């Protein structure tokens, strides 16, 4: 049986990936942090073997690699919030940049010891391009991050290239924002769909947001997990932009979500507060997935309106279940 190690298995992408890999007959091991809530991953993927360990702990990472004897390593763990990276820049560097350095080097050593290749995937980010001069961005766009998160991810991205030159099957995917109803509310999409659903049901009146004008390229998370699996099983390792190629503003997202939830006049419910603005924020992020389409046969399958619709519907359904009277 082939084995994958997934760091970040409790996150949105890690969860979808574990479910797909297990369905495909793989053994899945996951790295989890002390004190994390494991209920969802244990319920959805009871077959997954979970190992405790931090990305700042070399010994723990070496032990997990040895115990799992992984053929594929999907490195999805880290500080996922750009907003948090402004508050915790040093921690972000330690976890997202140095954590990847530790895991890459230990994976290299693990590969040397077992004498068989280990394929490594780095979940990189559109944030490494910062406020790119050109749109859409592609694999040739200069790496010029403008947030602590982007800078840490940029270091990790470059280091993947170093290990690839050294002979490792190491892939870095430049993932644009990818969402689902498993996104936490710290991300703007879920914050909006939760609020739209709550306002539709009379549970909330106001939604407080930051910059409504920024434009992002939002895709459906399971599609992005599919790209990860394709990239690690391709004939050769490379970097790929994974995006839909279409950008929408935060205001567009709010409008689509409120329409779906059946709430008229979204503007009367939204207040803008400086609290949610960032010190620097790319006005437009949009990726060109052409290379992934040509080389990996990958296409994003869920367009914007459907993505928003699925998230709103899931939030409405959850809230209705919670509000329904207890049948007993
Ligand atoms: P990110 O791209 O990983 O930072 O994903 P987010 O969903 O956190 O943010 C996407 C964009 O939405 C950023 O440009 C934010 O500045 C913008 N945004 C506007 N209002 C909000 C808000 O209330 N919360 C968050 N998280 N982002 C917001």
Short mmCIF file of C-alpha atoms and ligand atoms in Angstrom, two decimals:
data_model
loop_
_atom_site.label_atom_id
_atom_site.label_comp_id
_atom_site.label_asym_id
_atom_site.label_seq_id
_atom_site.Cartn_x
_atom_site.Cartn_y
_atom_site.Cartn_z
CA UNK A 1 0.00 0.00 0.00
CA UNK A 2 1.32 3.42 -0.88
CA UNK A 3 1.50 5.98 1.86
CA UNK A 4 1.04 9.72 2.03
CA UNK A 5 1.94 12.08 4.86
CA UNK A 6 -0.28 15.15 5.03
CA UNK A 7 0.76 18.06 7.21
CA UNK A 8 -2.24 20.27 7.95
CA UNK A 9 -4.64 17.32 7.78
CA UNK A 10 -7.12 19.12 10.07
CA UNK A 11 -7.39 22.05 7.66
CA UNK A 12 -9.73 22.55 4.73
CA UNK A 13 -7.38 21.18 2.06
CA UNK A 14 -5.86 18.46 4.26
CA UNK A 15 -9.32 17.10 5.03
CA UNK A 16 -10.39 16.92 1.39
CA UNK A 17 -7.03 15.43 0.40
CA UNK A 18 -7.14 12.72 3.07
CA UNK A 19 -10.63 11.69 1.99
CA UNK A 20 -9.59 11.43 -1.67
CA UNK A 21 -6.39 9.53 -0.94
CA UNK A 22 -8.12 7.03 1.35
CA UNK A 23 -10.85 6.49 -1.27
CA UNK A 24 -8.05 5.80 -3.78
CA UNK A 25 -6.64 3.08 -1.53
CA UNK A 26 -3.73 4.97 -0.01
CA UNK A 27 -2.63 4.83 3.60
CA UNK A 28 -2.79 8.35 4.98
CA UNK A 29 -0.81 9.72 7.90
CA UNK A 30 -1.38 13.20 9.24
CA UNK A 31 0.64 15.63 11.30
CA UNK A 32 -1.42 17.39 13.97
CA UNK A 33 -0.54 19.97 16.60
CA UNK A 34 -1.05 19.56 20.32
CA UNK A 35 -4.48 20.74 21.39
CA UNK A 36 -5.99 20.74 17.90
CA UNK A 37 -9.63 19.75 17.47
CA UNK A 38 -9.45 16.35 15.75
CA UNK A 39 -13.17 15.55 15.76
CA UNK A 40 -13.83 16.39 12.08
CA UNK A 41 -10.84 14.53 10.66
CA UNK A 42 -11.50 11.49 12.87
CA UNK A 43 -15.16 11.43 11.80
CA UNK A 44 -14.52 11.96 8.08
CA UNK A 45 -11.31 9.93 7.77
CA UNK A 46 -11.19 7.38 10.59
CA UNK A 47 -8.54 5.41 8.69
CA UNK A 48 -6.01 8.25 8.87
CA UNK A 49 -3.15 7.71 11.32
CA UNK A 50 -2.53 10.93 13.26
CA UNK A 51 0.86 11.90 14.70
CA UNK A 52 1.45 14.80 17.08
CA UNK A 53 4.21 17.24 16.18
CA UNK A 54 5.05 20.85 15.48
CA UNK A 55 6.74 22.25 12.39
CA UNK A 56 9.23 23.89 14.72
CA UNK A 57 10.35 20.49 16.12
CA UNK A 58 12.92 18.62 14.01
CA UNK A 59 12.78 15.48 16.15
CA UNK A 60 9.02 15.19 15.86
CA UNK A 61 9.14 15.67 12.07
CA UNK A 62 11.90 13.07 11.67
CA UNK A 63 9.90 10.60 13.76
CA UNK A 64 6.70 11.10 11.75
CA UNK A 65 8.55 10.64 8.46
CA UNK A 66 10.17 7.43 9.73
CA UNK A 67 6.96 6.04 11.23
CA UNK A 68 4.84 6.78 8.18
CA UNK A 69 7.55 5.77 5.67
CA UNK A 70 5.74 8.13 3.29
CA UNK A 71 6.00 7.92 -0.51
CA UNK A 72 4.37 11.31 -0.89
CA UNK A 73 4.52 14.30 1.45
CA UNK A 74 1.85 16.99 1.09
CA UNK A 75 3.01 19.98 3.08
CA UNK A 76 -0.16 21.95 3.73
CA UNK A 77 0.37 22.98 7.35
CA UNK A 78 1.29 26.44 8.49
CA UNK A 79 -0.14 29.78 9.43
CA UNK A 80 -2.81 30.19 6.79
CA UNK A 81 -4.01 33.69 7.53
CA UNK A 82 -2.36 36.68 5.88
CA UNK A 83 -4.08 38.91 8.45
CA UNK A 84 -2.52 36.94 11.34
CA UNK A 85 0.92 37.13 9.70
CA UNK A 86 0.89 40.91 10.19
CA UNK A 87 0.32 40.39 13.91
CA UNK A 88 2.79 37.48 14.23
CA UNK A 89 5.51 37.99 11.59
CA UNK A 90 8.24 36.10 13.48
CA UNK A 91 6.04 33.11 14.21
CA UNK A 92 4.93 33.13 10.56
CA UNK A 93 8.57 32.98 9.44
CA UNK A 94 9.37 30.21 11.90
CA UNK A 95 6.42 28.04 10.91
CA UNK A 96 5.90 28.80 7.21
CA UNK A 97 9.50 29.41 6.11
CA UNK A 98 11.73 27.50 8.52
CA UNK A 99 9.11 24.79 9.08
CA UNK A 100 9.25 24.02 5.36
CA UNK A 101 13.06 24.06 5.47
CA UNK A 102 13.01 21.51 8.28
CA UNK A 103 10.51 19.26 6.56
CA UNK A 104 12.29 19.44 3.18
CA UNK A 105 15.67 18.56 4.66
CA UNK A 106 14.24 15.74 6.78
CA UNK A 107 12.31 14.41 3.78
CA UNK A 108 15.55 14.45 1.82
CA UNK A 109 17.25 12.44 4.57
CA UNK A 110 14.26 10.06 4.78
CA UNK A 111 14.55 9.49 1.02
CA UNK A 112 18.30 8.82 1.28
CA UNK A 113 17.75 6.26 4.04
CA UNK A 114 14.97 4.32 2.33
CA UNK A 115 16.65 4.40 -1.09
CA UNK A 116 13.37 5.13 -2.88
CA UNK A 117 12.05 8.50 -4.01
CA UNK A 118 9.73 10.58 -1.91
CA UNK A 119 7.58 13.14 -3.75
CA UNK A 120 7.13 16.46 -1.94
CA UNK A 121 4.40 19.04 -2.49
CA UNK A 122 4.56 22.55 -1.13
CA UNK A 123 1.28 24.46 -0.85
CA UNK A 124 2.52 27.87 -1.92
CA UNK A 125 0.45 30.94 -2.49
CA UNK A 126 -0.44 33.80 -4.80
CA UNK A 127 0.74 36.02 -1.94
CA UNK A 128 4.34 35.47 -3.06
CA UNK A 129 3.59 37.78 -6.02
CA UNK A 130 2.39 40.61 -3.77
CA UNK A 131 1.00 43.53 -5.77
CA UNK A 132 2.10 42.15 -9.12
CA UNK A 133 2.48 44.65 -11.94
CA UNK A 134 0.94 42.22 -14.45
CA UNK A 135 -2.36 40.37 -14.44
CA UNK A 136 -3.01 37.53 -14.69
CA UNK A 137 0.08 36.21 -12.93
CA UNK A 138 1.81 33.06 -14.12
CA UNK A 139 4.88 30.98 -13.28
CA UNK A 140 7.16 33.70 -14.73
CA UNK A 141 5.75 36.55 -12.62
CA UNK A 142 8.45 38.03 -10.35
CA UNK A 143 8.25 36.90 -6.74
CA UNK A 144 7.80 40.13 -4.76
CA UNK A 145 5.70 39.57 -1.64
CA UNK A 146 4.13 42.42 0.31
CA UNK A 147 3.03 40.58 3.48
CA UNK A 148 4.93 38.59 6.13
CA UNK A 149 2.91 35.57 5.02
CA UNK A 150 3.94 36.10 1.40
CA UNK A 151 7.60 36.57 2.34
CA UNK A 152 7.66 33.31 4.33
CA UNK A 153 5.90 31.44 1.53
CA UNK A 154 8.34 32.94 -0.99
CA UNK A 155 11.32 31.56 0.94
CA UNK A 156 9.69 28.12 1.09
CA UNK A 157 8.87 28.27 -2.63
CA UNK A 158 12.48 29.06 -3.53
CA UNK A 159 13.77 26.31 -1.25
CA UNK A 160 11.56 23.76 -3.01
CA UNK A 161 13.33 24.82 -6.23
CA UNK A 162 16.69 24.25 -4.51
CA UNK A 163 15.77 20.71 -3.48
CA UNK A 164 14.38 20.01 -6.96
CA UNK A 165 17.77 21.02 -8.42
CA UNK A 166 19.36 18.70 -5.89
CA UNK A 167 17.33 15.84 -7.37
CA UNK A 168 14.19 15.66 -5.30
CA UNK A 169 10.71 15.32 -6.85
CA UNK A 170 9.64 18.59 -5.25
CA UNK A 171 6.66 20.62 -6.48
CA UNK A 172 5.43 24.05 -5.47
CA UNK A 173 1.86 25.01 -6.33
CA UNK A 174 1.04 28.71 -6.47
CA UNK A 175 -2.45 28.32 -5.06
CA UNK A 176 -4.88 31.20 -5.41
CA UNK A 177 -7.66 31.56 -2.82
CA UNK A 178 -9.69 28.39 -2.67
CA UNK A 179 -12.77 28.08 -0.57
CA UNK A 180 -15.53 25.78 0.64
CA UNK A 181 -17.98 25.51 3.51
CA UNK A 182 -15.06 24.12 5.55
CA UNK A 183 -13.27 27.47 5.50
CA UNK A 184 -13.02 29.09 8.92
CA UNK A 185 -14.67 32.48 9.39
CA UNK A 186 -11.29 34.19 9.61
CA UNK A 187 -11.40 34.15 5.79
CA UNK A 188 -13.58 36.71 4.13
CA UNK A 189 -15.62 34.26 2.01
CA UNK A 190 -16.94 32.23 4.92
CA UNK A 191 -17.40 35.33 7.02
CA UNK A 192 -19.67 36.66 4.26
CA UNK A 193 -21.64 33.45 3.62
CA UNK A 194 -22.19 32.90 7.35
CA UNK A 195 -23.42 36.46 7.73
CA UNK A 196 -25.68 36.24 4.67
CA UNK A 197 -27.26 33.07 6.04
CA UNK A 198 -27.65 34.51 9.53
CA UNK A 199 -29.16 37.74 8.22
CA UNK A 200 -31.57 35.77 6.00
CA UNK A 201 -32.76 33.88 9.09
CA UNK A 202 -33.04 37.01 11.22
CA UNK A 203 -30.14 36.01 13.52
CA UNK A 204 -27.88 38.94 12.69
CA UNK A 205 -28.27 42.35 11.11
CA UNK A 206 -24.85 43.71 10.28
CA UNK A 207 -21.69 42.47 8.56
CA UNK A 208 -18.47 44.40 9.27
CA UNK A 209 -15.80 44.06 6.60
CA UNK A 210 -12.53 45.61 5.47
CA UNK A 211 -11.65 46.63 1.92
CA UNK A 212 -14.55 45.76 -0.41
CA UNK A 213 -12.69 46.68 -3.59
CA UNK A 214 -9.86 44.12 -3.53
CA UNK A 215 -10.25 41.54 -6.25
CA UNK A 216 -9.36 37.90 -5.76
CA UNK A 217 -9.38 34.75 -7.85
CA UNK A 218 -11.59 32.40 -5.81
CA UNK A 219 -11.81 28.69 -6.65
CA UNK A 220 -13.37 25.57 -5.12
CA UNK A 221 -11.00 23.86 -2.66
CA UNK A 222 -11.54 20.21 -3.76
CA UNK A 223 -10.50 21.23 -7.30
CA UNK A 224 -7.22 22.54 -5.86
CA UNK A 225 -6.64 19.30 -3.98
CA UNK A 226 -7.10 17.49 -7.28
CA UNK A 227 -4.37 19.70 -8.78
CA UNK A 228 -2.04 18.71 -5.91
CA UNK A 229 -2.48 14.99 -6.61
CA UNK A 230 -1.96 15.49 -10.34
CA UNK A 231 1.21 17.52 -9.81
CA UNK A 232 2.78 14.90 -7.52
CA UNK A 233 2.05 12.09 -10.00
CA UNK A 234 3.19 13.95 -13.10
CA UNK A 235 6.19 12.75 -15.10
CA UNK A 236 8.44 15.45 -13.64
CA UNK A 237 8.33 17.99 -10.80
CA UNK A 238 7.63 21.64 -11.53
CA UNK A 239 5.83 24.75 -10.28
CA UNK A 240 2.26 25.53 -11.33
CA UNK A 241 -0.19 28.37 -10.87
CA UNK A 242 -3.50 26.93 -9.68
CA UNK A 243 -6.28 29.46 -10.19
CA UNK A 244 -9.52 29.99 -12.10
CA UNK A 245 -8.29 32.93 -14.19
CA UNK A 246 -11.24 35.09 -13.07
CA UNK A 247 -11.26 37.82 -10.45
CA UNK A 248 -14.14 39.21 -8.41
CA UNK A 249 -14.18 41.91 -5.75
CA UNK A 250 -15.14 41.34 -2.12
CA UNK A 251 -18.24 43.44 -2.92
CA UNK A 252 -19.10 41.05 -5.78
CA UNK A 253 -18.83 38.17 -3.32
CA UNK A 254 -21.13 39.90 -0.83
CA UNK A 255 -23.67 40.70 -3.55
CA UNK A 256 -23.71 37.10 -4.84
CA UNK A 257 -23.99 35.65 -1.33
CA UNK A 258 -26.83 37.94 -0.24
CA UNK A 259 -28.71 37.32 -3.47
CA UNK A 260 -28.39 33.57 -2.94
CA UNK A 261 -29.58 33.87 0.66
CA UNK A 262 -32.56 35.95 -0.50
CA UNK A 263 -31.53 39.15 1.29
CA UNK A 264 -32.22 42.31 -0.75
CA UNK A 265 -30.04 45.44 -0.60
CA UNK A 266 -26.80 44.04 0.81
CA UNK A 267 -25.33 47.52 1.21
CA UNK A 268 -27.77 48.33 4.00
CA UNK A 269 -26.29 45.45 6.06
CA UNK A 270 -22.57 46.04 5.43
CA UNK A 271 -20.34 48.40 7.38
CA UNK A 272 -16.70 48.98 6.49
CA UNK A 273 -14.24 49.19 9.39
CA UNK A 274 -10.52 50.03 9.26
CA UNK A 275 -9.94 47.16 11.71
CA UNK A 276 -10.12 44.70 8.82
CA UNK A 277 -7.82 46.60 6.47
CA UNK A 278 -4.27 45.31 6.07
CA UNK A 279 -1.08 47.41 6.07
CA UNK A 280 -0.55 46.28 2.47
CA UNK A 281 -2.97 44.33 0.30
CA UNK A 282 -2.79 43.46 -3.40
CA UNK A 283 -5.63 45.22 -5.21
CA UNK A 284 -5.93 42.43 -7.76
CA UNK A 285 -4.83 38.81 -7.62
CA UNK A 286 -5.71 36.66 -10.60
CA UNK A 287 -3.80 33.65 -11.88
CA UNK A 288 -3.32 32.09 -15.28
CA UNK A 289 -3.76 28.32 -14.90
CA UNK A 290 -2.72 27.64 -18.51
CA UNK A 291 0.38 25.62 -17.67
CA UNK A 292 -1.50 23.37 -15.22
CA UNK A 293 -4.22 22.88 -17.81
CA UNK A 294 -1.75 21.95 -20.55
CA UNK A 295 0.64 19.80 -18.54
CA UNK A 296 -1.51 18.32 -15.78
CA UNK A 297 -4.85 18.24 -17.60
CA UNK A 298 -6.29 20.22 -14.68
CA UNK A 299 -9.33 22.50 -14.95
CA UNK A 300 -11.21 24.30 -12.21
CA UNK A 301 -14.76 22.92 -12.29
CA UNK A 302 -16.77 25.21 -10.03
CA UNK A 303 -17.42 28.76 -11.28
CA UNK A 304 -17.76 31.75 -8.95
CA UNK A 305 -21.57 31.92 -8.64
CA UNK A 306 -21.81 28.21 -7.93
CA UNK A 307 -19.03 28.37 -5.35
CA UNK A 308 -20.79 31.19 -3.50
CA UNK A 309 -24.10 29.33 -3.82
CA UNK A 310 -22.71 26.12 -2.35
CA UNK A 311 -21.21 27.95 0.62
CA UNK A 312 -24.38 29.93 1.35
CA UNK A 313 -26.59 26.85 0.99
CA UNK A 314 -24.37 24.89 3.39
CA UNK A 315 -24.47 27.70 5.95
CA UNK A 316 -28.25 28.05 5.66
CA UNK A 317 -28.69 24.29 6.06
CA UNK A 318 -26.42 24.18 9.14
CA UNK A 319 -28.20 27.07 10.82
CA UNK A 320 -31.61 25.54 10.10
CA UNK A 321 -30.55 22.23 11.64
CA UNK A 322 -29.30 24.06 14.71
CA UNK A 323 -32.56 26.03 15.00
CA UNK A 324 -34.87 23.09 14.38
CA UNK A 325 -36.81 22.00 17.47
CA UNK A 326 -35.49 18.85 19.15
CA UNK A 327 -37.83 16.00 17.98
CA UNK A 328 -37.62 14.34 21.42
P1 LIG B 1 -6.18 35.75 2.13
O1 LIG B 1 -6.07 36.14 0.70
O2 LIG B 1 -5.54 34.46 2.44
O3 LIG B 1 -5.76 36.85 3.05
O4 LIG B 1 -7.75 35.48 2.39
P2 LIG B 1 -8.87 36.34 3.15
O5 LIG B 1 -10.16 35.67 2.83
O6 LIG B 1 -8.53 36.51 4.60
O7 LIG B 1 -8.81 37.79 2.47
C1 LIG B 1 -9.09 38.00 1.11
C2 LIG B 1 -9.21 39.48 0.84
O8 LIG B 1 -10.38 39.99 1.46
C3 LIG B 1 -8.05 40.32 1.38
O9 LIG B 1 -7.65 41.23 0.39
C4 LIG B 1 -8.66 41.07 2.56
O10 LIG B 1 -8.07 42.34 2.78
C5 LIG B 1 -10.10 41.24 2.08
N1 LIG B 1 -11.04 41.48 3.17
C6 LIG B 1 -11.94 42.50 3.20
N2 LIG B 1 -12.65 42.45 4.35
C7 LIG B 1 -12.19 41.38 5.05
C8 LIG B 1 -12.56 40.82 6.30
O11 LIG B 1 -13.45 41.29 7.02
N3 LIG B 1 -11.88 39.68 6.69
C9 LIG B 1 -10.88 39.13 5.91
N4 LIG B 1 -10.26 38.01 6.34
N5 LIG B 1 -10.53 39.65 4.72
C10 LIG B 1 -11.17 40.77 4.30
#
